[in-house]
């Protein structure tokens, strides 16, 4: 398991992984724009020879708070520790930037992701009604928080 920071040069790789993991994937242009924004950082997880992308996390840390924007793990690599490893590294980087807390939103019906976040120290702190657009009707999001630098 190799985890390394990446920038906008990895936008196409991140978009490809996001496409494998989500029904409404983000584009390479969206990743490029996000990675060029203040405080943004991404960690890419790879394995094998030659290195094959297994997952990534995209975050932003600014003004003492960090936010997980998205996490994607290739469905073929899930339940092997990639998500937890990516969250742990991202939390460490956010703490180094002096962030006091890390936040995220997750679909209230995404039980696997909620379990991942709970096992990595996140607690539910709020609910956003109708946050995620969906063809079957908007879905609620849980707001979760993890303390850093405490």
CSV table of C-alpha atoms in Angstrom, one decimal:
chain,number,residue,atom,x,y,z
A,1,UNK,CA,0.0,0.0,0.0
A,2,UNK,CA,1.6,3.2,-1.2
A,3,UNK,CA,0.0,6.5,-0.2
A,4,UNK,CA,1.3,9.7,-1.8
A,5,UNK,CA,0.2,13.3,-2.2
A,6,UNK,CA,-0.9,14.4,-5.7
A,7,UNK,CA,-1.8,17.6,-7.3
A,8,UNK,CA,-3.8,18.7,-10.4
A,9,UNK,CA,-1.5,16.5,-12.6
A,10,UNK,CA,-3.5,13.6,-11.2
A,11,UNK,CA,-6.9,15.0,-12.1
A,12,UNK,CA,-7.6,12.4,-14.8
A,13,UNK,CA,-6.6,9.5,-12.5
A,14,UNK,CA,-8.9,10.9,-9.7
A,15,UNK,CA,-11.8,11.3,-12.1
A,16,UNK,CA,-11.3,7.7,-13.3
A,17,UNK,CA,-11.4,6.4,-9.8
A,18,UNK,CA,-14.4,8.6,-8.9
A,19,UNK,CA,-16.2,7.3,-11.9
A,20,UNK,CA,-15.8,3.7,-10.7
A,21,UNK,CA,-17.0,4.6,-7.2
A,22,UNK,CA,-19.9,6.9,-7.7
A,23,UNK,CA,-23.1,7.2,-9.8
A,24,UNK,CA,-22.5,10.9,-10.4
A,25,UNK,CA,-18.7,11.1,-10.8
A,26,UNK,CA,-16.8,14.4,-10.9
A,27,UNK,CA,-14.9,15.4,-14.0
A,28,UNK,CA,-11.2,15.8,-14.4
A,29,UNK,CA,-11.8,19.5,-14.8
A,30,UNK,CA,-13.6,19.6,-11.5
A,31,UNK,CA,-10.7,17.9,-9.8
A,32,UNK,CA,-8.2,20.2,-11.5
A,33,UNK,CA,-10.1,23.2,-10.2
A,34,UNK,CA,-10.5,21.9,-6.7
A,35,UNK,CA,-6.8,20.9,-6.5
A,36,UNK,CA,-5.8,24.4,-7.5
A,37,UNK,CA,-8.0,26.0,-4.8
A,38,UNK,CA,-6.4,27.3,-1.5
A,39,UNK,CA,-5.8,24.6,1.1
A,40,UNK,CA,-6.7,21.7,-1.1
A,41,UNK,CA,-4.8,18.5,-1.0
A,42,UNK,CA,-5.2,14.9,-2.3
A,43,UNK,CA,-3.7,11.6,-1.4
A,44,UNK,CA,-3.6,8.8,-3.9
A,45,UNK,CA,-3.4,5.1,-2.8
A,46,UNK,CA,-1.6,2.7,-5.2
A,47,UNK,CA,-0.5,-0.9,-5.1
A,48,UNK,CA,1.3,-3.4,-7.3
A,49,UNK,CA,3.9,-3.3,-10.0
A,50,UNK,CA,3.3,-1.3,-12.1
A,51,UNK,CA,1.5,0.9,-9.6
A,52,UNK,CA,-2.3,0.7,-9.9
A,53,UNK,CA,-4.5,3.4,-8.3
A,54,UNK,CA,-6.8,1.9,-5.7
A,55,UNK,CA,-8.3,5.0,-4.0
A,56,UNK,CA,-7.9,8.6,-3.1
A,57,UNK,CA,-9.1,11.3,-0.7
A,58,UNK,CA,-9.5,15.0,-1.6
A,59,UNK,CA,-9.6,17.5,1.3
A,60,UNK,CA,-9.3,21.2,2.0
A,61,UNK,CA,-7.8,22.7,5.1
A,62,UNK,CA,-8.2,26.4,5.7
A,63,UNK,CA,-8.7,28.8,8.6
A,64,UNK,CA,-8.3,26.1,11.3
A,65,UNK,CA,-10.8,23.7,9.8
A,66,UNK,CA,-10.5,20.8,7.4
A,67,UNK,CA,-13.0,19.1,5.2
A,68,UNK,CA,-13.1,15.8,3.4
A,69,UNK,CA,-14.5,16.7,-0.1
A,70,UNK,CA,-14.6,13.2,-1.4
A,71,UNK,CA,-13.1,9.7,-0.9
A,72,UNK,CA,-13.2,7.1,-3.6
A,73,UNK,CA,-12.0,3.5,-3.5
A,74,UNK,CA,-12.1,1.2,-6.5
A,75,UNK,CA,-15.0,-1.2,-5.8
A,76,UNK,CA,-12.6,-4.1,-6.5
A,77,UNK,CA,-10.3,-2.9,-3.7
A,78,UNK,CA,-12.9,-2.1,-1.0
A,79,UNK,CA,-12.9,-3.6,2.5
A,80,UNK,CA,-9.1,-3.9,2.4
A,81,UNK,CA,-8.2,-0.9,4.5
A,82,UNK,CA,-7.7,1.7,1.8
A,83,UNK,CA,-10.4,4.1,3.1
A,84,UNK,CA,-9.2,4.0,6.6
A,85,UNK,CA,-5.6,4.5,5.6
A,86,UNK,CA,-6.5,7.5,3.3
A,87,UNK,CA,-8.6,9.1,6.1
A,88,UNK,CA,-5.8,8.6,8.6
A,89,UNK,CA,-3.1,10.2,6.4
A,90,UNK,CA,-5.5,13.1,5.5
A,91,UNK,CA,-6.3,13.8,9.1
A,92,UNK,CA,-2.5,13.9,9.8
A,93,UNK,CA,-1.9,16.4,7.1
A,94,UNK,CA,-4.9,18.5,8.2
A,95,UNK,CA,-3.5,18.5,11.8
A,96,UNK,CA,-0.1,19.7,10.4
A,97,UNK,CA,-1.9,22.6,8.9
A,98,UNK,CA,-3.2,23.5,12.4
A,99,UNK,CA,-6.7,22.5,11.7
A,100,UNK,CA,-8.6,21.9,14.9
A,101,UNK,CA,-11.3,19.7,13.4
A,102,UNK,CA,-12.1,17.8,10.2
A,103,UNK,CA,-15.7,17.7,8.8
A,104,UNK,CA,-17.5,15.8,6.1
A,105,UNK,CA,-20.9,15.2,4.6
A,106,UNK,CA,-22.0,11.6,3.8
A,107,UNK,CA,-25.3,10.3,2.4
A,108,UNK,CA,-27.4,9.2,5.4
A,109,UNK,CA,-28.1,5.9,3.6
A,110,UNK,CA,-24.4,5.1,2.8
A,111,UNK,CA,-23.9,2.7,5.8
A,112,UNK,CA,-20.5,1.5,4.7
A,113,UNK,CA,-19.1,5.0,4.5
A,114,UNK,CA,-20.7,6.0,7.8
A,115,UNK,CA,-19.1,2.9,9.4
A,116,UNK,CA,-15.7,3.8,8.0
A,117,UNK,CA,-15.9,7.4,9.3
A,118,UNK,CA,-17.1,6.2,12.7
A,119,UNK,CA,-14.1,3.8,13.0
A,120,UNK,CA,-11.7,6.6,12.1
A,121,UNK,CA,-13.0,8.9,14.9
A,122,UNK,CA,-15.8,10.9,13.3
A,123,UNK,CA,-19.0,11.6,15.2
A,124,UNK,CA,-22.4,12.8,13.8
A,125,UNK,CA,-22.9,16.5,14.5
A,126,UNK,CA,-25.7,17.4,12.1
A,127,UNK,CA,-28.1,16.6,9.3
A,128,UNK,CA,-28.6,18.3,6.0
A,129,UNK,CA,-32.0,17.6,4.6
A,130,UNK,CA,-32.2,17.0,0.9
A,131,UNK,CA,-28.5,17.7,0.4
A,132,UNK,CA,-27.7,15.2,-2.4
A,133,UNK,CA,-29.7,15.4,-5.6
A,134,UNK,CA,-30.9,12.0,-6.7
A,135,UNK,CA,-33.3,10.8,-9.4
A,136,UNK,CA,-35.6,9.2,-6.7
A,137,UNK,CA,-35.6,12.4,-4.7
A,138,UNK,CA,-33.1,14.3,-2.8
A,139,UNK,CA,-31.2,12.4,-0.1
A,140,UNK,CA,-30.2,13.6,3.4
A,141,UNK,CA,-26.6,14.0,4.4
A,142,UNK,CA,-25.1,13.4,7.8
A,143,UNK,CA,-22.5,16.0,8.9
A,144,UNK,CA,-19.7,14.4,10.8
A,145,UNK,CA,-16.8,15.8,12.7
A,146,UNK,CA,-13.4,14.6,14.0
A,147,UNK,CA,-11.4,16.6,16.5
A,148,UNK,CA,-7.7,17.2,15.5
A,149,UNK,CA,-4.8,18.6,17.5
A,150,UNK,CA,-6.5,18.0,20.9
